[in-house]
PDB file of C-alpha atoms in Angstrom:
ATOM      1  CA  UNK A   1      79.972  85.606  19.368  1.00 51.00           C
ATOM      2  CA  UNK A   2      78.665  84.560  22.719  1.00 62.00           C
ATOM      3  CA  UNK A   3      80.200  81.400  24.051  1.00 69.00           C
ATOM      4  CA  UNK A   4      77.890  78.425  24.506  1.00 73.00           C
ATOM      5  CA  UNK A   5      76.886  78.542  28.193  1.00 73.00           C
ATOM      6  CA  UNK A   6      77.804  74.853  28.503  1.00 75.00           C
ATOM      7  CA  UNK A   7      81.371  75.726  27.429  1.00 75.00           C
ATOM      8  CA  UNK A   8      81.785  78.855  29.559  1.00 75.00           C
ATOM      9  CA  UNK A   9      84.649  78.224  32.008  1.00 77.00           C
ATOM     10  CA  UNK A  10      83.427  80.861  34.425  1.00 78.00           C
ATOM     11  CA  UNK A  11      81.380  79.889  37.470  1.00 78.00           C
ATOM     12  CA  UNK A  12      78.243  81.542  38.670  1.00 78.00           C
ATOM     13  CA  UNK A  13      77.532  79.659  41.834  1.00 81.00           C
ATOM     14  CA  UNK A  14      76.266  80.883  45.100  1.00 86.00           C
ATOM     15  CA  UNK A  15      79.505  80.972  47.077  1.00 90.00           C
ATOM     16  CA  UNK A  16      79.251  80.600  50.820  1.00 91.00           C
ATOM     17  CA  UNK A  17      81.193  83.203  52.745  1.00 95.00           C
ATOM     18  CA  UNK A  18      82.984  86.406  51.939  1.00 97.00           C
ATOM     19  CA  UNK A  19      86.280  84.822  50.938  1.00 97.00           C
ATOM     20  CA  UNK A  20      84.582  82.420  48.516  1.00 96.00           C
ATOM     21  CA  UNK A  21      82.599  85.277  47.003  1.00 96.00           C
ATOM     22  CA  UNK A  22      85.700  87.415  46.474  1.00 97.00           C
ATOM     23  CA  UNK A  23      87.539  84.424  44.976  1.00 96.00           C
ATOM     24  CA  UNK A  24      84.747  83.667  42.492  1.00 95.00           C
ATOM     25  CA  UNK A  25      84.414  87.241  41.251  1.00 95.00           C
ATOM     26  CA  UNK A  26      88.162  87.634  40.827  1.00 98.00           C
ATOM     27  CA  UNK A  27      88.505  84.269  39.064  1.00 96.00           C
ATOM     28  CA  UNK A  28      85.679  85.075  36.667  1.00 92.00           C
ATOM     29  CA  UNK A  29      87.173  88.424  35.691  1.00 96.00           C
ATOM     30  CA  UNK A  30      90.565  86.809  35.115  1.00 97.00           C
ATOM     31  CA  UNK A  31      88.925  84.222  32.863  1.00 93.00           C
ATOM     32  CA  UNK A  32      87.013  86.950  31.029  1.00 92.00           C
ATOM     33  CA  UNK A  33      90.245  88.714  30.086  1.00 97.00           C
ATOM     34  CA  UNK A  34      91.719  85.421  28.918  1.00 95.00           C
ATOM     35  CA  UNK A  35      88.637  84.761  26.772  1.00 92.00           C
ATOM     36  CA  UNK A  36      88.973  88.212  25.197  1.00 94.00           C
ATOM     37  CA  UNK A  37      92.543  87.383  24.155  1.00 96.00           C
ATOM     38  CA  UNK A  38      91.866  83.887  22.806  1.00 93.00           C
ATOM     39  CA  UNK A  39      92.591  83.199  19.177  1.00 94.00           C
ATOM     40  CA  UNK A  40      94.397  86.454  18.447  1.00 97.00           C
ATOM     41  CA  UNK A  41      97.921  86.787  17.074  1.00 98.00           C
ATOM     42  CA  UNK A  42     100.616  89.090  18.446  1.00 98.00           C
ATOM     43  CA  UNK A  43      99.725  91.974  16.129  1.00 98.00           C
ATOM     44  CA  UNK A  44      96.035  91.786  17.032  1.00 98.00           C
ATOM     45  CA  UNK A  45      96.760  91.617  20.762  1.00 98.00           C
ATOM     46  CA  UNK A  46      98.987  94.693  20.491  1.00 98.00           C
ATOM     47  CA  UNK A  47      96.518  96.680  18.370  1.00 97.00           C
ATOM     48  CA  UNK A  48      95.772 100.051  19.981  1.00 95.00           C
ATOM     49  CA  UNK A  49      92.253 101.309  20.529  1.00 85.00           C
ATOM     50  CA  UNK A  50      92.016 104.879  19.227  1.00 84.00           C
ATOM     51  CA  UNK A  51      94.759 107.501  19.046  1.00 81.00           C
ATOM     52  CA  UNK A  52      96.282 108.776  21.205  1.00 90.00           C
ATOM     53  CA  UNK A  53      95.454 105.904  23.568  1.00 93.00           C
ATOM     54  CA  UNK A  54      98.095 103.237  24.077  1.00 95.00           C
ATOM     55  CA  UNK A  55      95.547 100.720  25.343  1.00 97.00           C
ATOM     56  CA  UNK A  56      95.579  97.236  23.817  1.00 98.00           C
ATOM     57  CA  UNK A  57      94.623  93.752  24.978  1.00 98.00           C
ATOM     58  CA  UNK A  58      98.316  92.941  25.356  1.00 98.00           C
ATOM     59  CA  UNK A  59      98.804  96.124  27.362  1.00 98.00           C
ATOM     60  CA  UNK A  60      95.914  95.106  29.610  1.00 98.00           C
ATOM     61  CA  UNK A  61      97.517  91.703  30.233  1.00 98.00           C
ATOM     62  CA  UNK A  62     100.812  93.386  31.152  1.00 98.00           C
ATOM     63  CA  UNK A  63      99.012  95.972  33.281  1.00 98.00           C
ATOM     64  CA  UNK A  64      97.009  93.344  35.167  1.00 98.00           C
ATOM     65  CA  UNK A  65     100.149  91.259  35.747  1.00 98.00           C
ATOM     66  CA  UNK A  66     101.547  94.410  37.332  1.00 98.00           C
ATOM     67  CA  UNK A  67      98.347  94.898  39.364  1.00 98.00           C
ATOM     68  CA  UNK A  68      98.493  91.303  40.632  1.00 98.00           C
ATOM     69  CA  UNK A  69     102.154  91.695  41.551  1.00 98.00           C
ATOM     70  CA  UNK A  70     101.745  95.075  43.224  1.00 97.00           C
ATOM     71  CA  UNK A  71      98.760  94.238  45.398  1.00 98.00           C
ATOM     72  CA  UNK A  72      99.368  90.590  46.226  1.00 98.00           C
ATOM     73  CA  UNK A  73     103.166  90.564  46.470  1.00 97.00           C
ATOM     74  CA  UNK A  74     104.218  94.080  47.357  1.00 96.00           C
ATOM     75  CA  UNK A  75     101.303  95.274  49.500  1.00 97.00           C
ATOM     76  CA  UNK A  76      99.724  92.168  51.024  1.00 98.00           C
ATOM     77  CA  UNK A  77     103.002  90.313  51.523  1.00 97.00           C
ATOM     78  CA  UNK A  78     105.428  93.210  51.848  1.00 95.00           C
ATOM     79  CA  UNK A  79     107.763  91.870  49.140  1.00 95.00           C
ATOM     80  CA  UNK A  80     109.058  95.174  47.819  1.00 92.00           C
ATOM     81  CA  UNK A  81     112.633  94.211  46.913  1.00 92.00           C
ATOM     82  CA  UNK A  82     112.069  92.928  43.379  1.00 91.00           C
ATOM     83  CA  UNK A  83     111.609  95.658  40.779  1.00 92.00           C
ATOM     84  CA  UNK A  84     108.045  96.488  39.739  1.00 93.00           C
ATOM     85  CA  UNK A  85     106.753  94.635  36.737  1.00 95.00           C
ATOM     86  CA  UNK A  86     106.536  96.497  33.433  1.00 96.00           C
ATOM     87  CA  UNK A  87     107.755  99.753  34.978  1.00 94.00           C
ATOM     88  CA  UNK A  88     110.629 101.868  33.759  1.00 94.00           C
ATOM     89  CA  UNK A  89     111.913 105.078  35.274  1.00 93.00           C
ATOM     90  CA  UNK A  90     111.759 106.785  31.895  1.00 96.00           C
ATOM     91  CA  UNK A  91     108.220 105.554  31.103  1.00 95.00           C
ATOM     92  CA  UNK A  92     105.441 105.314  33.706  1.00 90.00           C
ATOM     93  CA  UNK A  93     103.189 103.578  31.162  1.00 94.00           C
ATOM     94  CA  UNK A  94     105.642 100.891  30.042  1.00 96.00           C
ATOM     95  CA  UNK A  95     102.997  98.221  30.651  1.00 97.00           C
ATOM     96  CA  UNK A  96     101.072  99.689  27.683  1.00 97.00           C
ATOM     97  CA  UNK A  97     103.861 101.386  25.723  1.00 97.00           C
ATOM     98  CA  UNK A  98     105.966  98.223  25.692  1.00 97.00           C
ATOM     99  CA  UNK A  99     103.059  96.049  24.493  1.00 98.00           C
ATOM    100  CA  UNK A 100     104.278  95.580  20.930  1.00 97.00           C
ATOM    101  CA  UNK A 101     103.107  92.935  18.473  1.00 97.00           C
ATOM    102  CA  UNK A 102     106.022  90.537  18.806  1.00 98.00           C
ATOM    103  CA  UNK A 103     105.451  86.888  19.767  1.00 98.00           C
ATOM    104  CA  UNK A 104     108.144  87.048  22.476  1.00 98.00           C
ATOM    105  CA  UNK A 105     106.450  90.040  24.111  1.00 98.00           C
ATOM    106  CA  UNK A 106     103.098  88.227  24.069  1.00 98.00           C
ATOM    107  CA  UNK A 107     104.616  85.029  25.507  1.00 98.00           C
ATOM    108  CA  UNK A 108     106.354  86.978  28.258  1.00 98.00           C
ATOM    109  CA  UNK A 109     103.196  88.897  29.158  1.00 98.00           C
ATOM    110  CA  UNK A 110     100.952  85.831  29.297  1.00 98.00           C
ATOM    111  CA  UNK A 111     103.546  83.769  31.206  1.00 98.00           C
ATOM    112  CA  UNK A 112     104.116  86.599  33.694  1.00 98.00           C
ATOM    113  CA  UNK A 113     100.381  87.241  34.165  1.00 98.00           C
ATOM    114  CA  UNK A 114      99.689  83.536  34.762  1.00 98.00           C
ATOM    115  CA  UNK A 115     102.604  83.294  37.225  1.00 98.00           C
ATOM    116  CA  UNK A 116     101.347  86.314  39.157  1.00 98.00           C
ATOM    117  CA  UNK A 117      97.843  84.830  39.284  1.00 98.00           C
ATOM    118  CA  UNK A 118      99.240  81.515  40.552  1.00 98.00           C
ATOM    119  CA  UNK A 119     101.240  83.301  43.257  1.00 98.00           C
ATOM    120  CA  UNK A 120      98.194  85.366  44.265  1.00 98.00           C
ATOM    121  CA  UNK A 121      95.987  82.273  44.408  1.00 98.00           C
ATOM    122  CA  UNK A 122      98.523  80.444  46.578  1.00 98.00           C
ATOM    123  CA  UNK A 123      98.545  83.379  49.003  1.00 98.00           C
ATOM    124  CA  UNK A 124      94.737  83.591  48.916  1.00 98.00           C
ATOM    125  CA  UNK A 125      94.398  79.842  49.577  1.00 97.00           C
ATOM    126  CA  UNK A 126      96.392  80.263  52.794  1.00 98.00           C
ATOM    127  CA  UNK A 127      94.385  83.306  53.939  1.00 98.00           C
ATOM    128  CA  UNK A 128      91.988  82.706  56.790  1.00 97.00           C
ATOM    129  CA  UNK A 129      88.654  84.419  56.248  1.00 96.00           C
ATOM    130  CA  UNK A 130      89.028  86.131  59.625  1.00 97.00           C
ATOM    131  CA  UNK A 131      92.071  87.976  58.198  1.00 98.00           C
ATOM    132  CA  UNK A 132      90.034  89.913  55.628  1.00 98.00           C
ATOM    133  CA  UNK A 133      89.781  92.846  58.039  1.00 97.00           C
ATOM    134  CA  UNK A 134      93.506  92.815  58.897  1.00 97.00           C
ATOM    135  CA  UNK A 135      95.284  96.080  58.075  1.00 97.00           C
ATOM    136  CA  UNK A 136      98.474  96.108  56.025  1.00 97.00           C
ATOM    137  CA  UNK A 137     100.791  99.043  55.321  1.00 95.00           C
ATOM    138  CA  UNK A 138     100.332 100.846  52.018  1.00 91.00           C
ATOM    139  CA  UNK A 139     102.124 103.909  50.747  1.00 82.00           C
ATOM    140  CA  UNK A 140     104.257 105.984  53.048  1.00 83.00           C
ATOM    141  CA  UNK A 141     101.996 106.366  56.069  1.00 84.00           C
ATOM    142  CA  UNK A 142      98.740 104.563  55.438  1.00 93.00           C
ATOM    143  CA  UNK A 143      97.155 101.194  55.939  1.00 96.00           C
ATOM    144  CA  UNK A 144      94.483  99.293  54.072  1.00 96.00           C
ATOM    145  CA  UNK A 145      92.475  96.204  54.918  1.00 98.00           C
ATOM    146  CA  UNK A 146      93.066  92.940  53.086  1.00 98.00           C
ATOM    147  CA  UNK A 147      89.383  93.061  52.113  1.00 98.00           C
ATOM    148  CA  UNK A 148      89.789  96.496  50.544  1.00 97.00           C
ATOM    149  CA  UNK A 149      92.777  95.326  48.507  1.00 98.00           C
ATOM    150  CA  UNK A 150      90.837  92.322  47.202  1.00 98.00           C
ATOM    151  CA  UNK A 151      87.824  94.447  46.283  1.00 98.00           C
ATOM    152  CA  UNK A 152      90.146  96.939  44.573  1.00 98.00           C
ATOM    153  CA  UNK A 153      91.748  94.194  42.462  1.00 98.00           C
ATOM    154  CA  UNK A 154      88.274  92.958  41.465  1.00 98.00           C
ATOM    155  CA  UNK A 155      87.317  96.522  40.559  1.00 98.00           C
ATOM    156  CA  UNK A 156      90.473  96.875  38.481  1.00 98.00           C
ATOM    157  CA  UNK A 157      89.639  93.729  36.525  1.00 98.00           C
ATOM    158  CA  UNK A 158      85.986  94.764  36.116  1.00 97.00           C
ATOM    159  CA  UNK A 159      87.001  98.136  34.713  1.00 97.00           C
ATOM    160  CA  UNK A 160      89.463  96.613  32.288  1.00 97.00           C
ATOM    161  CA  UNK A 161      87.079  93.825  31.242  1.00 95.00           C
ATOM    162  CA  UNK A 162      84.934  96.598  29.784  1.00 94.00           C
ATOM    163  CA  UNK A 163      87.926  97.951  27.909  1.00 96.00           C
ATOM    164  CA  UNK A 164      88.717  94.435  26.671  1.00 96.00           C
ATOM    165  CA  UNK A 165      85.154  94.073  25.357  1.00 92.00           C
ATOM    166  CA  UNK A 166      85.560  97.130  23.153  1.00 94.00           C
ATOM    167  CA  UNK A 167      89.095  96.275  22.064  1.00 96.00           C
ATOM    168  CA  UNK A 168      88.111  92.770  20.989  1.00 94.00           C
ATOM    169  CA  UNK A 169      85.060  94.009  19.116  1.00 93.00           C
ATOM    170  CA  UNK A 170      87.242  96.469  17.191  1.00 93.00           C
ATOM    171  CA  UNK A 171      89.695  93.707  16.246  1.00 94.00           C
ATOM    172  CA  UNK A 172      87.354  91.088  14.822  1.00 90.00           C
ATOM    173  CA  UNK A 173      83.794  91.983  15.761  1.00 87.00           C
ATOM    174  CA  UNK A 174      83.609  89.390  18.514  1.00 81.00           C
ATOM    175  CA  UNK A 175      81.269  90.354  21.316  1.00 80.00           C
ATOM    176  CA  UNK A 176      80.093  88.557  24.415  1.00 70.00           C
ATOM    177  CA  UNK A 177      81.564  87.097  27.571  1.00 67.00           C
TER     178      UNK A 177
END
């Protein structure tokens, strides 16, 4: 069901400036994913879409924790020493394949995702709007602007919010948000 607009935690203001606009879109997509996961148990969160896909809401949470970590920590801040989240050498899709319906796995995923969001928001808070065009190293030889990274993360959430819509509807018929 659609959430009562008075209870919707997302904001739809008219942000002033590029940084504020990027922040609002990213925050709203993060909230949307959280809304899609609300009220579900571990088995429901881990439920796969359609064979042979490994996609689930829990997998999306793990994947987006990895996205947050990769782009905000590893690329934008150059913190490449810690191992990548939800990656294994023997399984490139461990973020989805490891998303099993166990309460501990759900708790870990949600805690990790929230921690990565908090770290990203702290970095973003300290970013001066004039730094959006600054280039940072990415990959072996390339660079990318801070702006491009932020738009990419928003795009990643937008894409997966659509997946989350369909996954949630298959679980309990809930639509909206």
